[in-house]
GROMACS .gro file of C-alpha atoms in nm:
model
  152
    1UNK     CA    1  11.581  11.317   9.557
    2UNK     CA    2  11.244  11.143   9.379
    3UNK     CA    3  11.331  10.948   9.094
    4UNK     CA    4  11.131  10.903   8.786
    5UNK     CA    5  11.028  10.582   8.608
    6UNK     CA    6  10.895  10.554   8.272
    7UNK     CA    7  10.916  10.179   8.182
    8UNK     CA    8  11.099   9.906   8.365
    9UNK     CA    9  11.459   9.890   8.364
   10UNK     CA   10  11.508   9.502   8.346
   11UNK     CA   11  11.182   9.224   8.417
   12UNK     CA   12  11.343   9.051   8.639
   13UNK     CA   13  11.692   9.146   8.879
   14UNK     CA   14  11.976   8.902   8.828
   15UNK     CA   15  12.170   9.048   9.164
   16UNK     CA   16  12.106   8.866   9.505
   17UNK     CA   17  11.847   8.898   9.767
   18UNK     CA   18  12.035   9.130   9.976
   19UNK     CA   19  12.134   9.371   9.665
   20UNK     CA   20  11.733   9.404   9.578
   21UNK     CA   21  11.517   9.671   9.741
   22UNK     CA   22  11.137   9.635   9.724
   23UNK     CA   23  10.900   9.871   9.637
   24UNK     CA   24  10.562   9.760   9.790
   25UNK     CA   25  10.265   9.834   9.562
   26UNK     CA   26   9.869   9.728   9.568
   27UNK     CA   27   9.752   9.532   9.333
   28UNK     CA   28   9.531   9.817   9.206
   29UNK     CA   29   9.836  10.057   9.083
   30UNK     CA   30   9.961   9.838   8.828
   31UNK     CA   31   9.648   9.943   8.653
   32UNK     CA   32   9.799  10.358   8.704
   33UNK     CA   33   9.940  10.516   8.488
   34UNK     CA   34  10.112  10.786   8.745
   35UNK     CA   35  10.146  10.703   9.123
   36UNK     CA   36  10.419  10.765   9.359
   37UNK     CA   37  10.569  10.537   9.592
   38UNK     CA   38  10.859  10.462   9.871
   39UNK     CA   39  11.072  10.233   9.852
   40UNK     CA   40  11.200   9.976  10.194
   41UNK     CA   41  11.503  10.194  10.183
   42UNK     CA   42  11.322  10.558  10.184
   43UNK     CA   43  11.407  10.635   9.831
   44UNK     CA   44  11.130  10.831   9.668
   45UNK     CA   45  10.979  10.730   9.325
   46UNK     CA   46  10.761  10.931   9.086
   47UNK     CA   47  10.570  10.714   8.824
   48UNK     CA   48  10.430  10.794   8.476
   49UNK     CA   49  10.502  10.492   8.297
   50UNK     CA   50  10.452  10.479   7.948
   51UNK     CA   51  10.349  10.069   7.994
   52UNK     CA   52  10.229   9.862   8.270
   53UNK     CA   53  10.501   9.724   8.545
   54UNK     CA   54  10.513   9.345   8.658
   55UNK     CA   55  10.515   9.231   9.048
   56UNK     CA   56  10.930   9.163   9.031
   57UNK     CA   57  11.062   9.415   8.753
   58UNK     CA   58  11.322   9.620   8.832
   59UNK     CA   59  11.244   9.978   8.823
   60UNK     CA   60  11.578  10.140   8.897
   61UNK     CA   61  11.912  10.064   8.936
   62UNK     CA   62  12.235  10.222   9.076
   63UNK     CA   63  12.608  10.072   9.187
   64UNK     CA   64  12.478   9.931   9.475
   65UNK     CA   65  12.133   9.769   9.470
   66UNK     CA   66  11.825   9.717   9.201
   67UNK     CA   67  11.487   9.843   9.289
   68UNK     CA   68  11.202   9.596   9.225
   69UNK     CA   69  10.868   9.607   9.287
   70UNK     CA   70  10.709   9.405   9.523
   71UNK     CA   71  10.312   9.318   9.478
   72UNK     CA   72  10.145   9.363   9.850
   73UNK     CA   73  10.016   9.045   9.893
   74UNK     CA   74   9.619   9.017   9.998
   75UNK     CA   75   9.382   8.753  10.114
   76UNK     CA   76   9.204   8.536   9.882
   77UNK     CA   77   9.050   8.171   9.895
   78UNK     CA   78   9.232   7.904   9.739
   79UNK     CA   79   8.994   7.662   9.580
   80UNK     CA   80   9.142   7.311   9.540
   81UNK     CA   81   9.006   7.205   9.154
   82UNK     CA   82   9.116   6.828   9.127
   83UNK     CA   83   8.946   6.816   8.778
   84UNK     CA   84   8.910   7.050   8.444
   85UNK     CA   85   8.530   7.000   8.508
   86UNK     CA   86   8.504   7.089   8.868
   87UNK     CA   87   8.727   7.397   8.794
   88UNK     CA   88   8.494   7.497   8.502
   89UNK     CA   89   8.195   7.478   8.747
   90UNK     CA   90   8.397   7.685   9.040
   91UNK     CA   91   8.531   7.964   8.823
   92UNK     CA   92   8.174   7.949   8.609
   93UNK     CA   93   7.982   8.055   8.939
   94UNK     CA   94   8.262   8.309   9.073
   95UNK     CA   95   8.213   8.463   8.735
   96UNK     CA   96   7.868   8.499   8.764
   97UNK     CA   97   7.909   8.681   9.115
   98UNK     CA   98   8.153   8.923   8.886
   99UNK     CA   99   8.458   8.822   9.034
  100UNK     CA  100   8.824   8.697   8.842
  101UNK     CA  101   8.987   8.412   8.911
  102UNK     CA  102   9.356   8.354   8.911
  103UNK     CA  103   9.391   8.009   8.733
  104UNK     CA  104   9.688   7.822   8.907
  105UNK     CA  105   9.756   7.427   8.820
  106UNK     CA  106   9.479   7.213   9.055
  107UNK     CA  107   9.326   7.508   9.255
  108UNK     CA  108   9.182   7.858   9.148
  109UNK     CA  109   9.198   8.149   9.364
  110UNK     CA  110   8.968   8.488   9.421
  111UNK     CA  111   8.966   8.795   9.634
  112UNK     CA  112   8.847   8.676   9.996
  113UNK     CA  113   8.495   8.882   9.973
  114UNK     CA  114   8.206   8.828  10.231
  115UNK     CA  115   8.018   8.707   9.901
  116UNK     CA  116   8.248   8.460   9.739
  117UNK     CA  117   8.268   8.325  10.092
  118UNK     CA  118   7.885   8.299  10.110
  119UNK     CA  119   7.925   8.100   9.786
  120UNK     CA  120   8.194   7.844   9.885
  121UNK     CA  121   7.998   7.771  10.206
  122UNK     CA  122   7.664   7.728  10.021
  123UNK     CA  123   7.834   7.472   9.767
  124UNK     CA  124   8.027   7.337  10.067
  125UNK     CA  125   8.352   7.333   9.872
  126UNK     CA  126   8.693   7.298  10.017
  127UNK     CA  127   8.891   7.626  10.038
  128UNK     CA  128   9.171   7.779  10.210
  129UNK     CA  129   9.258   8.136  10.332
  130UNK     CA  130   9.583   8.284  10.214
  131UNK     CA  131   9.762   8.602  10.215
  132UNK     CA  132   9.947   8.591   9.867
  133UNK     CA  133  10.029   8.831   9.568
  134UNK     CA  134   9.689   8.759   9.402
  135UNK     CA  135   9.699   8.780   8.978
  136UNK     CA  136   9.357   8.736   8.871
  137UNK     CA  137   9.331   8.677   8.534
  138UNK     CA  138   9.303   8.939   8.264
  139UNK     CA  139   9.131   8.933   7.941
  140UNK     CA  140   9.228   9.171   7.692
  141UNK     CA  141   8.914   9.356   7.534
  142UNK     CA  142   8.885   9.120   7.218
  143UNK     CA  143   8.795   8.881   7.419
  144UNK     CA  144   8.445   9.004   7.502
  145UNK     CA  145   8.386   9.090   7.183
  146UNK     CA  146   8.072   8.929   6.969
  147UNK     CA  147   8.147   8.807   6.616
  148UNK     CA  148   8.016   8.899   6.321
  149UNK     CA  149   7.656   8.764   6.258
  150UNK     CA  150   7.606   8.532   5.964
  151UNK     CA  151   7.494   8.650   5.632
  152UNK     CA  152   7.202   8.448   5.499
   0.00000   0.00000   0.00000
C-alpha cells in the first residue's frame, strides 16, 4: 500500500541505525512539490508536501522502524579555502560561471561540471573529487533584490 506524506513527521529520527529505513532522493526533488519514491525496504511513498523535506527527516513512522530520507550523494570538487579572502575569490569566480557553492568551514564545494573543472585547472587551485550529499547554498529571493534608490 503507497503511503502519503504531507510534511515531515519528526527532523531528525531518535531510533538506531538499524530501526531507520532510507528513502534515497536527488538533490533536485527537494525542490518538488509532488514526487513518488521507494523506499530500501520496498515501501511505496506518494508525496505532495505542503513544505520542503530535509536530507535526514523522518517521513513516516510505524512500530517497527522510521522512514528517513536519504539525499543521493553526487560528485562535486572540494576546494580547500585556507583564508576568508581566497574563499571570496573562489566562490566570486564559480559565481560568475552561474554555479552555487556549498560554504563548509576551510573549503567550498560545487557540482563537478566539465566547466568548473576547466576553471580550477586554469587558476591551478587545489581541489578534490568527492561523492557527497552536496547542499549548495540557497538564497531566499530578498536577497537579490535592489534597494530603494535615494531621493535627492
Amino acid at each position: 500500500m503507497t503511503q502519503r506524506v504531507r510534511q515531515m513527521a519528526a527532523e531528525r529520527s531518535s531510533r538506531p541505525d538499524n530501526e531507520r529505513v532510507r528513502l534515497p532522493m536527488e538533490r533536485h526533488l527537494f525542490l518538488k512539490r509532488r514526487w513518488r519514491g521507494v523506499a530500501e525496504d520496498g515501501a511505496e511513498f506518494e508525496f505532495d508536501l505542503e513544505s520542503r523535506l530535509k536530507d535526514g527527516c523522518v517521513i513516516f513512522q510505524t512500530d517497527r522502524a522510521d522512514y528517513v530520507i536519504a539525499q543521493t550523494p553526487e560528485p562535486v570538487f572540494q576546494i580547500a579555502t585556507p583564508t576568508a579572502e581566497f574563499a571570496a575569490l573562489v566562490g566570486w569566480k564559480i559565481g560568475n560561471l552561474h554555479f552555487p557553492v556549498q560554504i563548509l568551514d576551510g573549503c567550498l564545494r560545487v557540482s563537478a561540471d566539465p566547466l568548473v573543472k576547466t576553471l580550477l585547472d586554469r587558476e591551478n587551485w587545489t581541489y578534490q573529487e568527492l561523492s557527497v550529499a552536496y547542499q549548495p547554498l540557497k538564497l531566499p529571493p530578498e536577497a537579490y533584490a535592489q534597494p530603494p534608490a535615494p531621493n535627492p
